[in-house]
Amino acid sequence: MLAKRIIPCLDVKDGRVVKGVNFIGLRDAGDPVECAARYDAEAADELVFLDITASHENRDTTTELARQCAQTLSIPFTIGGGVRSVPDFERLLRAGADKVAINSAAVANPDLIAQCAQRFGCQAVVVAVDARLTGNGWNVFVKGGRQDTGLDAIAWIARAADLGAGEFLVTSMDRDGTGQGYDLELTRAAAGSTRAPIIASGGVGTLEHLAQGLQAGASGVLAAGIFHFGTYSIGQARQFLSSQGIHVRPPQGATHE
């Protein structure tokens, strides 16, 4: 059985880690490389960096952040935001990212998923899905949550998986930053639509919420505020999940009984 993953998320704007509610009302949470180094020391399983205004502002994700993190971190990391082409994807991988997340460009040009999967391998292609509940289900939003595409999120996940996406970062915009827990129905529906791993995102306020996301079918649980502002540590999260019978990777230095 594969271990479930604990994944801090660093939303980056103007070179700083920020955290908001429902994608707005941003608070400063520190320097991204310093935050990443702390999570590396705490033995997070992975990290995700998202340049949250790159697509809206029509600019590229900085490669310098990827390069600095690659020099600092011993754990895998994903970076995304403003990735529009195969060369953009390659640039970030060459700078040291393990995986690259695409959202707006994948919706605009779904073949980009297939092109990147064929060239770099499915395991490197993460499709980020920002979803908001509507009367008929969940719609996909792009441009940092500013634009409703009208696409059904669950149908889009299934299609993107067929095109070669190796993983999905599924964020509930309704729950983002609220501390009310993941949208578990969204997580279940996403996990039921593909065999690719699902990372649940949006709404974590307690350690119980992490367990609920994994029990709903997620392979990894992403959180930001509870870790950034010191509510819980990665170690506390790992210990709690293990106590709930969830298979997580042991802390660095630990040995199996």
mmCIF file of C-alpha atoms in Angstrom:
data_model
loop_
_atom_site.group_PDB
_atom_site.id
_atom_site.type_symbol
_atom_site.label_atom_id
_atom_site.label_comp_id
_atom_site.label_asym_id
_atom_site.label_seq_id
_atom_site.Cartn_x
_atom_site.Cartn_y
_atom_site.Cartn_z
ATOM 1 C CA MET A 1 0.000 0.000 0.000
ATOM 2 C CA LEU A 2 1.338 3.410 -0.948
ATOM 3 C CA ALA A 3 1.782 5.822 1.930
ATOM 4 C CA LYS A 4 -0.576 8.798 1.995
ATOM 5 C CA ARG A 5 1.152 12.148 1.565
ATOM 6 C CA ILE A 6 1.130 15.320 3.660
ATOM 7 C CA ILE A 7 1.767 18.281 1.369
ATOM 8 C CA PRO A 8 2.131 21.904 2.495
ATOM 9 C CA CYS A 9 1.133 24.413 -0.184
ATOM 10 C CA LEU A 10 2.915 27.703 -0.675
ATOM 11 C CA ASP A 11 0.854 30.204 -2.654
ATOM 12 C CA VAL A 12 3.297 32.826 -3.914
ATOM 13 C CA LYS A 13 2.505 36.415 -4.889
ATOM 14 C CA ASP A 14 5.131 39.096 -5.511
ATOM 15 C CA GLY A 15 7.824 36.830 -4.117
ATOM 16 C CA ARG A 16 6.067 36.125 -0.808
ATOM 17 C CA VAL A 17 4.018 33.242 0.541
ATOM 18 C CA VAL A 18 0.420 34.369 1.071
ATOM 19 C CA LYS A 19 -2.794 32.829 2.381
ATOM 20 C CA GLY A 20 -6.335 34.024 1.780
ATOM 21 C CA VAL A 21 -9.968 32.955 2.038
ATOM 22 C CA ASN A 22 -11.875 31.910 -1.102
ATOM 23 C CA PHE A 23 -8.840 33.073 -3.139
ATOM 24 C CA ILE A 24 -9.005 36.677 -1.756
ATOM 25 C CA GLY A 25 -7.993 38.609 1.387
ATOM 26 C CA LEU A 26 -4.341 37.553 1.280
ATOM 27 C CA ARG A 27 -2.115 37.490 4.391
ATOM 28 C CA ASP A 28 1.668 37.405 4.249
ATOM 29 C CA ALA A 29 3.144 34.115 5.466
ATOM 30 C CA GLY A 30 6.842 34.586 4.790
ATOM 31 C CA ASP A 31 9.657 33.994 2.336
ATOM 32 C CA PRO A 32 8.965 30.975 0.109
ATOM 33 C CA VAL A 33 12.465 29.473 0.269
ATOM 34 C CA GLU A 34 12.643 29.876 4.046
ATOM 35 C CA CYS A 35 9.184 28.334 4.455
ATOM 36 C CA ALA A 36 10.170 25.480 2.160
ATOM 37 C CA ALA A 37 13.337 24.815 4.150
ATOM 38 C CA ARG A 38 11.309 24.588 7.353
ATOM 39 C CA TYR A 39 8.931 22.054 5.824
ATOM 40 C CA ASP A 40 11.880 20.083 4.498
ATOM 41 C CA ALA A 41 13.309 19.963 8.026
ATOM 42 C CA GLU A 42 9.914 18.835 9.349
ATOM 43 C CA ALA A 43 9.938 15.985 6.797
ATOM 44 C CA ALA A 44 6.895 16.938 4.765
ATOM 45 C CA ASP A 45 6.340 14.391 2.005
ATOM 46 C CA GLU A 46 6.237 16.980 -0.774
ATOM 47 C CA LEU A 47 5.707 20.687 -1.357
ATOM 48 C CA VAL A 48 3.556 22.557 -3.852
ATOM 49 C CA PHE A 49 4.371 26.100 -4.986
ATOM 50 C CA LEU A 50 1.705 28.015 -6.902
ATOM 51 C CA ASP A 51 2.309 31.451 -8.380
ATOM 52 C CA ILE A 52 -1.302 32.474 -7.881
ATOM 53 C CA THR A 53 -1.393 35.567 -10.104
ATOM 54 C CA ALA A 54 0.857 34.463 -12.978
ATOM 55 C CA SER A 55 -1.973 33.371 -15.309
ATOM 56 C CA HIS A 56 -4.175 36.351 -14.506
ATOM 57 C CA GLU A 57 -1.255 38.738 -15.068
ATOM 58 C CA ASN A 58 -0.193 36.863 -18.220
ATOM 59 C CA ARG A 59 3.375 36.261 -17.093
ATOM 60 C CA ASP A 60 5.615 33.265 -16.610
ATOM 61 C CA THR A 61 6.228 31.424 -13.369
ATOM 62 C CA THR A 62 9.665 32.383 -12.123
ATOM 63 C CA THR A 63 12.330 29.762 -12.644
ATOM 64 C CA GLU A 64 14.478 31.353 -9.970
ATOM 65 C CA LEU A 65 12.166 30.111 -7.231
ATOM 66 C CA ALA A 66 12.381 26.588 -8.623
ATOM 67 C CA ARG A 67 16.158 26.836 -8.843
ATOM 68 C CA GLN A 68 16.575 28.107 -5.279
ATOM 69 C CA CYS A 69 14.240 25.460 -3.902
ATOM 70 C CA ALA A 70 16.020 22.691 -5.795
ATOM 71 C CA GLN A 71 19.278 23.793 -4.171
ATOM 72 C CA THR A 72 17.671 23.848 -0.720
ATOM 73 C CA LEU A 73 15.238 20.930 -0.578
ATOM 74 C CA SER A 74 15.678 17.202 -0.226
ATOM 75 C CA ILE A 75 11.959 16.474 -0.737
ATOM 76 C CA PRO A 76 10.077 16.560 -4.067
ATOM 77 C CA PHE A 77 8.234 19.692 -5.098
ATOM 78 C CA THR A 78 5.689 20.768 -7.673
ATOM 79 C CA ILE A 79 5.544 24.277 -9.098
ATOM 80 C CA GLY A 80 2.839 25.928 -11.180
ATOM 81 C CA GLY A 81 1.262 29.163 -12.305
ATOM 82 C CA GLY A 82 1.533 30.789 -15.712
ATOM 83 C CA VAL A 83 2.745 27.622 -17.478
ATOM 84 C CA ARG A 84 1.477 27.878 -21.061
ATOM 85 C CA SER A 85 3.683 25.669 -23.232
ATOM 86 C CA VAL A 86 5.988 22.682 -23.425
ATOM 87 C CA PRO A 87 9.056 24.975 -23.205
ATOM 88 C CA ASP A 88 7.619 26.563 -20.031
ATOM 89 C CA PHE A 89 7.157 23.089 -18.581
ATOM 90 C CA GLU A 90 10.676 22.045 -19.533
ATOM 91 C CA ARG A 91 12.196 25.227 -18.115
ATOM 92 C CA LEU A 92 10.782 24.511 -14.657
ATOM 93 C CA LEU A 93 11.845 20.865 -14.697
ATOM 94 C CA ARG A 94 15.345 21.871 -15.744
ATOM 95 C CA ALA A 95 15.411 24.380 -12.894
ATOM 96 C CA GLY A 96 14.833 21.509 -10.488
ATOM 97 C CA ALA A 97 11.093 20.996 -10.058
ATOM 98 C CA ASP A 98 9.988 17.374 -9.829
ATOM 99 C CA LYS A 99 6.503 18.049 -11.214
ATOM 100 C CA VAL A 100 4.762 20.968 -12.905
ATOM 101 C CA ALA A 101 1.146 21.977 -12.360
ATOM 102 C CA ILE A 102 -0.973 23.349 -15.196
ATOM 103 C CA ASN A 103 -4.491 24.732 -15.010
ATOM 104 C CA SER A 104 -5.585 27.629 -17.232
ATOM 105 C CA ALA A 105 -3.415 26.609 -20.189
ATOM 106 C CA ALA A 106 -4.587 22.994 -19.982
ATOM 107 C CA VAL A 107 -8.223 24.101 -20.199
ATOM 108 C CA ALA A 108 -7.454 26.427 -23.106
ATOM 109 C CA ASN A 109 -5.382 23.762 -24.896
ATOM 110 C CA PRO A 110 -6.025 20.242 -23.564
ATOM 111 C CA ASP A 111 -3.457 18.806 -25.981
ATOM 112 C CA LEU A 112 -0.797 20.474 -23.831
ATOM 113 C CA ILE A 113 -1.411 17.721 -21.280
ATOM 114 C CA ALA A 114 -0.696 15.007 -23.839
ATOM 115 C CA GLN A 115 2.350 16.823 -25.211
ATOM 116 C CA CYS A 116 3.913 17.214 -21.762
ATOM 117 C CA ALA A 117 3.051 13.662 -20.723
ATOM 118 C CA GLN A 118 4.623 12.242 -23.877
ATOM 119 C CA ARG A 119 7.779 14.292 -23.515
ATOM 120 C CA PHE A 120 8.364 14.276 -19.751
ATOM 121 C CA GLY A 121 6.280 11.358 -18.482
ATOM 122 C CA CYS A 122 2.845 11.315 -16.899
ATOM 123 C CA GLN A 123 4.382 11.424 -13.424
ATOM 124 C CA ALA A 124 5.599 14.991 -14.051
ATOM 125 C CA VAL A 125 2.214 16.347 -15.160
ATOM 126 C CA VAL A 126 -0.085 17.677 -12.450
ATOM 127 C CA VAL A 127 -3.399 19.176 -13.543
ATOM 128 C CA ALA A 128 -4.681 21.677 -11.002
ATOM 129 C CA VAL A 129 -8.463 21.975 -10.856
ATOM 130 C CA ASP A 130 -10.002 24.959 -9.074
ATOM 131 C CA ALA A 131 -13.644 23.987 -8.597
ATOM 132 C CA ARG A 132 -16.655 25.891 -7.329
ATOM 133 C CA LEU A 133 -20.043 24.371 -6.529
ATOM 134 C CA THR A 134 -22.851 25.332 -8.886
ATOM 135 C CA GLY A 135 -26.432 24.173 -9.210
ATOM 136 C CA ASN A 136 -25.426 21.140 -11.262
ATOM 137 C CA GLY A 137 -22.128 20.143 -9.659
ATOM 138 C CA TRP A 138 -18.708 21.786 -9.704
ATOM 139 C CA ASN A 139 -17.416 24.078 -12.417
ATOM 140 C CA VAL A 140 -13.762 24.562 -13.340
ATOM 141 C CA PHE A 141 -12.403 28.083 -12.777
ATOM 142 C CA VAL A 142 -9.212 29.472 -14.316
ATOM 143 C CA LYS A 143 -7.122 32.661 -14.159
ATOM 144 C CA GLY A 144 -6.545 32.285 -10.419
ATOM 145 C CA GLY A 145 -10.204 31.559 -9.776
ATOM 146 C CA ARG A 146 -11.443 34.622 -11.627
ATOM 147 C CA GLN A 147 -13.029 32.996 -14.685
ATOM 148 C CA ASP A 148 -15.756 30.350 -14.788
ATOM 149 C CA THR A 149 -15.123 28.056 -17.747
ATOM 150 C CA GLY A 150 -18.501 26.332 -17.507
ATOM 151 C CA LEU A 151 -16.659 22.989 -17.627
ATOM 152 C CA ASP A 152 -17.857 20.238 -15.306
ATOM 153 C CA ALA A 153 -14.917 19.580 -12.986
ATOM 154 C CA ILE A 154 -15.415 15.826 -12.686
ATOM 155 C CA ALA A 155 -15.788 15.333 -16.438
ATOM 156 C CA TRP A 156 -12.686 17.490 -16.966
ATOM 157 C CA ILE A 157 -10.638 15.360 -14.567
ATOM 158 C CA ALA A 158 -11.631 12.193 -16.424
ATOM 159 C CA ARG A 159 -10.734 13.753 -19.779
ATOM 160 C CA ALA A 160 -7.408 15.116 -18.538
ATOM 161 C CA ALA A 161 -6.522 11.695 -17.150
ATOM 162 C CA ASP A 162 -7.169 10.148 -20.542
ATOM 163 C CA LEU A 163 -4.833 12.747 -22.065
ATOM 164 C CA GLY A 164 -2.016 11.703 -19.728
ATOM 165 C CA ALA A 165 -2.249 13.739 -16.526
ATOM 166 C CA GLY A 166 -0.452 11.827 -13.795
ATOM 167 C CA GLU A 167 -1.971 13.583 -10.804
ATOM 168 C CA PHE A 168 -4.690 16.079 -9.918
ATOM 169 C CA LEU A 169 -4.629 18.904 -7.395
ATOM 170 C CA VAL A 170 -8.332 19.461 -6.712
ATOM 171 C CA THR A 171 -9.149 22.636 -4.790
ATOM 172 C CA SER A 172 -12.572 23.584 -3.493
ATOM 173 C CA MET A 173 -12.820 27.333 -3.980
ATOM 174 C CA ASP A 174 -15.834 27.381 -1.665
ATOM 175 C CA ARG A 175 -13.816 25.896 1.194
ATOM 176 C CA ASP A 176 -10.446 27.584 0.514
ATOM 177 C CA GLY A 177 -9.121 29.245 3.678
ATOM 178 C CA THR A 178 -12.332 28.740 5.653
ATOM 179 C CA GLY A 179 -11.045 26.075 8.035
ATOM 180 C CA GLN A 180 -14.306 24.156 7.565
ATOM 181 C CA GLY A 181 -12.707 21.093 6.010
ATOM 182 C CA TYR A 182 -12.424 19.741 2.493
ATOM 183 C CA ASP A 183 -15.435 19.442 0.218
ATOM 184 C CA LEU A 184 -15.552 15.691 0.717
ATOM 185 C CA GLU A 185 -18.163 15.131 -1.968
ATOM 186 C CA LEU A 186 -15.872 16.830 -4.463
ATOM 187 C CA THR A 187 -12.942 14.708 -3.274
ATOM 188 C CA ARG A 188 -14.950 11.490 -3.576
ATOM 189 C CA ALA A 189 -16.258 12.388 -7.011
ATOM 190 C CA ALA A 190 -12.770 13.313 -8.247
ATOM 191 C CA ALA A 191 -11.234 10.102 -6.881
ATOM 192 C CA GLY A 192 -14.024 8.082 -8.468
ATOM 193 C CA SER A 193 -13.450 9.581 -11.899
ATOM 194 C CA THR A 194 -9.831 8.481 -12.406
ATOM 195 C CA ARG A 195 -7.185 6.038 -11.241
ATOM 196 C CA ALA A 196 -4.669 8.895 -11.086
ATOM 197 C CA PRO A 197 -3.825 10.188 -7.593
ATOM 198 C CA ILE A 198 -5.963 13.006 -6.217
ATOM 199 C CA ILE A 199 -4.578 15.648 -3.875
ATOM 200 C CA ALA A 200 -7.381 17.182 -1.803
ATOM 201 C CA SER A 201 -7.123 20.931 -1.270
ATOM 202 C CA GLY A 202 -9.114 23.761 0.242
ATOM 203 C CA GLY A 203 -10.508 24.199 3.733
ATOM 204 C CA VAL A 204 -8.274 22.443 6.260
ATOM 205 C CA GLY A 205 -8.663 23.736 9.798
ATOM 206 C CA THR A 206 -7.970 20.643 11.911
ATOM 207 C CA LEU A 207 -6.023 17.414 11.752
ATOM 208 C CA GLU A 208 -9.343 15.573 11.509
ATOM 209 C CA HIS A 209 -9.921 17.306 8.186
ATOM 210 C CA LEU A 210 -6.730 15.758 6.816
ATOM 211 C CA ALA A 211 -7.918 12.297 7.818
ATOM 212 C CA GLN A 212 -11.335 12.916 6.271
ATOM 213 C CA GLY A 213 -9.782 13.906 2.951
ATOM 214 C CA LEU A 214 -7.723 10.723 2.813
ATOM 215 C CA GLN A 215 -10.666 8.585 3.854
ATOM 216 C CA ALA A 216 -12.677 10.183 1.030
ATOM 217 C CA GLY A 217 -10.218 8.820 -1.527
ATOM 218 C CA ALA A 218 -7.394 11.332 -1.760
ATOM 219 C CA SER A 219 -3.832 10.053 -2.099
ATOM 220 C CA GLY A 220 -2.434 13.220 -0.577
ATOM 221 C CA VAL A 221 -3.734 16.085 1.517
ATOM 222 C CA LEU A 222 -2.657 19.638 0.887
ATOM 223 C CA ALA A 223 -2.853 22.336 3.534
ATOM 224 C CA ALA A 224 -1.455 25.802 4.041
ATOM 225 C CA GLY A 225 -2.666 27.951 6.929
ATOM 226 C CA ILE A 226 -2.559 25.292 9.644
ATOM 227 C CA PHE A 227 1.118 24.760 8.898
ATOM 228 C CA HIS A 228 2.193 28.297 7.910
ATOM 229 C CA PHE A 229 0.896 29.920 11.077
ATOM 230 C CA GLY A 230 1.978 27.208 13.492
ATOM 231 C CA THR A 231 -1.374 25.673 14.416
ATOM 232 C CA TYR A 232 0.054 22.221 13.780
ATOM 233 C CA SER A 233 3.390 20.794 12.700
ATOM 234 C CA ILE A 234 3.964 18.181 10.017
ATOM 235 C CA GLY A 235 4.995 15.783 12.777
ATOM 236 C CA GLN A 236 1.723 16.285 14.635
ATOM 237 C CA ALA A 237 -0.219 15.700 11.417
ATOM 238 C CA ARG A 238 1.718 12.511 10.684
ATOM 239 C CA GLN A 239 1.234 11.198 14.213
ATOM 240 C CA PHE A 240 -2.501 11.920 14.161
ATOM 241 C CA LEU A 241 -3.070 10.268 10.791
ATOM 242 C CA SER A 242 -1.148 7.200 11.925
ATOM 243 C CA SER A 243 -3.309 7.038 15.066
ATOM 244 C CA GLN A 244 -6.363 6.927 12.796
ATOM 245 C CA GLY A 245 -5.051 3.841 11.034
ATOM 246 C CA ILE A 246 -3.963 5.760 7.936
ATOM 247 C CA HIS A 247 -0.738 4.558 6.328
ATOM 248 C CA VAL A 248 1.708 7.473 6.247
ATOM 249 C CA ARG A 249 5.441 7.562 5.729
ATOM 250 C CA PRO A 250 7.358 7.334 9.014
ATOM 251 C CA PRO A 251 9.295 10.447 10.054
ATOM 252 C CA GLN A 252 12.885 10.767 8.897
ATOM 253 C CA GLY A 253 15.108 8.635 11.043
ATOM 254 C CA ALA A 254 12.270 6.391 12.232
ATOM 255 C CA THR A 255 12.435 2.667 11.706
ATOM 256 C CA HIS A 256 9.676 0.160 11.073
ATOM 257 C CA GLU A 257 8.822 -2.181 13.924
#
